[in-house]
């Protein structure tokens, strides 16, 4: 399958998706959203695929929602079309996915990166929510996810002043899992994705569901949910295989059943 605004490559059990609008610094137009949701859904539906990596170019992961597309819109246009609601489909991806960010991840670019299960940054990465300078606010979850990730103090400062955050500060603040040299970003992201892809896939999907539950549930609900999911995994063949492999001192061979 080929797309106009992204490149999609299957590398073993990992789907590598690369934003491909270099002239617009990968600005996230409606066409990008349509391509991305299709590629993510295809990965979710393909049993041979167990993890996904989303990346951009050296200069920009994505410099935001497409300002040129948004500029002429009225309130009625935005409200009527529920603009940006389509991005929720990306957050419903069931398989684990990693955002590998080099260069600018601004506005919607930062927000898409924060939708990922794991965020890895090149040392060149720059994160920011500069929407206020355009007379708007984050519209793809930034006010919520950035605050969850780095706390109110820094999130409020960034969103009100529009200042950017470089990779080292992003790592120190808990926004990213890891910072790596720019020239090894894809290798590092693929290595992590391959590690995840070798795990029992049902357990991997369940684990991300449980972690993401933190955002939606009280502590007691979350712990109960975790325990029920843990119990449920004893109904899988992969649990038998994983525990047998441990006893037999060999690597598990997981089938996703
Ligand atoms: C549309 C964009 C774009 C964007 C860059 N471009 N960002 N087009 N939407 N978000 C285009 C430029 O217009 C230009 O096209 C080309 O990409 C190269 O960009 P330059 O500005 O010439 O590059 P540079 O000088 O290196 O500056 C890079 C930059 C700057 C600092 C990242 O492009 C920038 O500030 N971009 C906007 C960042 C931003 O405000 N993002 C938030 C968007 S709002 P031409 O054709 O002129 O060569 C958002 C909304 C979320 O995400 C929800 C609220 C509604």
Coordinates of C-alpha atoms in Angstrom, one line a residue, residues 56-235:
X56 CA 9.7 12.2 10.5
X57 CA 12.8 13.7 8.9
X58 CA 16.1 14.9 10.4
X59 CA 14.7 18.5 10.5
X60 CA 11.2 17.9 11.6
X61 CA 9.1 15.1 13.1
X62 CA 6.2 17.4 12.4
X63 CA 6.0 21.2 12.7
X64 CA 2.4 21.1 13.7
X65 CA -1.1 21.0 12.3
X66 CA -1.2 22.5 8.8
X67 CA -1.6 26.2 9.5
X68 CA -2.3 27.0 5.8
X69 CA -5.2 24.5 5.9
X70 CA -6.6 25.9 9.2
X71 CA -6.1 29.6 8.6
X72 CA -9.4 30.3 6.6
X73 CA -11.6 28.1 8.7
X74 CA -14.5 29.5 10.7
X75 CA -15.9 28.3 14.0
X76 CA -18.7 26.6 12.1
X77 CA -16.2 24.8 9.9
X78 CA -14.2 23.6 12.8
X79 CA -17.1 22.7 15.1
X80 CA -19.2 21.2 12.2
X81 CA -16.4 18.9 11.1
X82 CA -15.3 18.2 14.6
X83 CA -11.8 19.1 13.4
X84 CA -9.0 17.0 14.9
X85 CA -11.4 14.4 16.4
X86 CA -10.1 12.0 13.8
X87 CA -6.8 11.9 15.7
X88 CA -8.5 9.9 18.4
X89 CA -8.3 6.9 16.1
X90 CA -4.5 7.0 16.4
X91 CA -4.8 6.8 20.2
X92 CA -7.0 3.7 19.8
X93 CA -4.2 1.7 18.2
X94 CA -4.0 -1.5 20.1
X95 CA -0.5 -2.6 19.3
X96 CA 2.4 -0.8 21.0
X97 CA 3.9 2.1 19.0
X98 CA 6.9 4.3 19.4
X99 CA 7.4 7.9 18.3
X100 CA 11.0 8.6 17.2
X101 CA 11.4 12.3 17.1
X102 CA 14.2 14.3 15.5
X103 CA 14.0 18.1 14.9
X104 CA 10.8 20.0 15.4
X105 CA 7.8 18.4 17.2
X106 CA 5.7 21.5 17.5
X107 CA 2.0 21.9 18.1
X108 CA 0.2 19.0 16.6
X109 CA 3.6 17.3 16.0
X110 CA 4.3 17.3 19.7
X111 CA 0.7 16.2 20.4
X112 CA 1.0 13.2 18.0
X113 CA 4.4 12.2 19.6
X114 CA 2.7 12.3 23.0
X115 CA 0.0 9.9 21.7
X116 CA 2.7 7.2 21.3
X117 CA 3.2 4.6 24.0
X118 CA 6.9 5.4 24.1
X119 CA 8.7 8.6 22.9
X120 CA 12.3 8.5 21.9
X121 CA 14.1 11.7 21.0
X122 CA 17.2 12.5 19.0
X123 CA 19.5 15.0 20.6
X124 CA 18.3 17.5 18.0
X125 CA 14.6 17.2 19.0
X126 CA 12.7 20.3 19.9
X127 CA 9.2 20.1 21.5
X128 CA 6.7 22.9 21.9
X129 CA 3.1 23.9 22.0
X130 CA 3.3 27.3 20.3
X131 CA -0.4 27.5 19.3
X132 CA -0.9 30.5 21.6
X133 CA 1.2 32.6 19.1
X134 CA -1.4 31.8 16.5
X135 CA -4.3 32.9 18.6
X136 CA -5.4 29.3 19.5
X137 CA -4.5 26.6 22.0
X138 CA -3.4 23.0 21.6
X139 CA -6.2 21.1 19.9
X140 CA -5.0 17.5 19.7
X141 CA -4.6 16.7 23.4
X142 CA -1.6 18.8 24.2
X143 CA -3.0 20.7 27.2
X144 CA -3.9 17.3 28.8
X145 CA -1.0 15.0 27.7
X146 CA 1.8 17.5 28.2
X147 CA 0.5 18.3 31.7
X148 CA 0.2 14.6 32.5
X149 CA 3.7 14.0 31.2
X150 CA 5.7 16.9 32.7
X151 CA 3.4 18.4 35.4
X152 CA 1.4 21.6 35.5
X153 CA 4.3 24.0 36.3
X154 CA 6.2 23.4 33.1
X155 CA 3.2 22.5 30.9
X156 CA 1.5 25.8 31.8
X157 CA 4.6 27.8 31.2
X158 CA 5.2 26.2 27.8
X159 CA 1.6 26.5 26.7
X160 CA 1.2 30.1 27.8
X161 CA 4.6 31.4 26.6
X162 CA 4.9 29.2 23.5
X163 CA 8.5 28.4 24.4
X164 CA 10.2 25.3 23.1
X165 CA 11.9 22.5 25.0
X166 CA 15.0 20.8 23.8
X167 CA 15.7 17.1 24.1
X168 CA 17.8 17.1 27.3
X169 CA 15.1 19.1 29.2
X170 CA 12.4 16.8 27.7
X171 CA 14.2 13.8 29.1
X172 CA 14.8 15.4 32.5
X173 CA 11.1 16.4 32.6
X174 CA 9.8 12.9 31.8
X175 CA 8.4 13.7 28.4
X176 CA 10.7 11.2 26.6
X177 CA 12.0 7.8 27.6
X178 CA 15.4 8.2 26.0
X179 CA 17.6 10.6 24.1
X180 CA 19.9 9.2 21.5
X181 CA 22.4 10.7 18.9
X182 CA 20.4 11.8 15.9
X183 CA 22.2 9.5 13.5
X184 CA 21.2 6.4 15.5
X185 CA 17.6 7.4 16.1
X186 CA 15.9 5.0 13.8
X187 CA 18.3 2.1 14.7
X188 CA 17.6 2.7 18.4
X189 CA 13.8 3.0 17.8
X190 CA 13.8 -0.2 15.7
X191 CA 15.9 -2.1 18.3
X192 CA 13.3 -1.1 21.0
X193 CA 10.4 -2.0 18.7
X194 CA 12.0 -5.4 17.9
X195 CA 12.4 -6.1 21.6
X196 CA 8.7 -5.4 22.1
X197 CA 7.8 -7.4 19.0
X198 CA 9.5 -10.4 20.4
X199 CA 7.3 -10.2 23.5
X200 CA 4.0 -12.1 23.8
X201 CA 1.7 -9.8 21.7
X202 CA -1.4 -10.2 23.8
X203 CA 0.5 -9.4 27.0
X204 CA 2.1 -6.4 25.2
X205 CA -1.4 -5.0 24.2
X206 CA -2.8 -5.7 27.6
X207 CA 0.2 -4.0 29.3
X208 CA -0.3 -0.8 27.3
X209 CA -4.0 -0.8 28.1
X210 CA -3.2 -1.2 31.8
X211 CA -0.6 1.6 31.8
X212 CA -2.9 3.9 29.8
X213 CA -5.7 3.2 32.3
X214 CA -3.8 5.4 34.7
X215 CA -5.1 8.4 32.8
X216 CA -8.7 7.3 33.0
X217 CA -9.2 5.5 36.3
X218 CA -8.8 6.0 40.1
X219 CA -5.9 4.1 41.7
X220 CA -8.3 1.4 43.1
X221 CA -10.1 1.0 39.7
X222 CA -6.7 0.8 37.9
X223 CA -5.3 -1.8 40.2
X224 CA -8.5 -3.9 39.9
X225 CA -8.3 -3.6 36.1
X226 CA -4.7 -4.6 36.1
X227 CA -5.4 -7.6 38.3
X228 CA -8.3 -8.8 36.0
X229 CA -6.1 -8.4 32.9
X230 CA -3.3 -10.3 34.7
X231 CA -5.8 -13.1 35.5
X232 CA -7.1 -13.1 31.9
X233 CA -3.6 -13.6 30.5
X234 CA -3.6 -17.1 32.1
X235 CA -6.1 -18.0 29.4

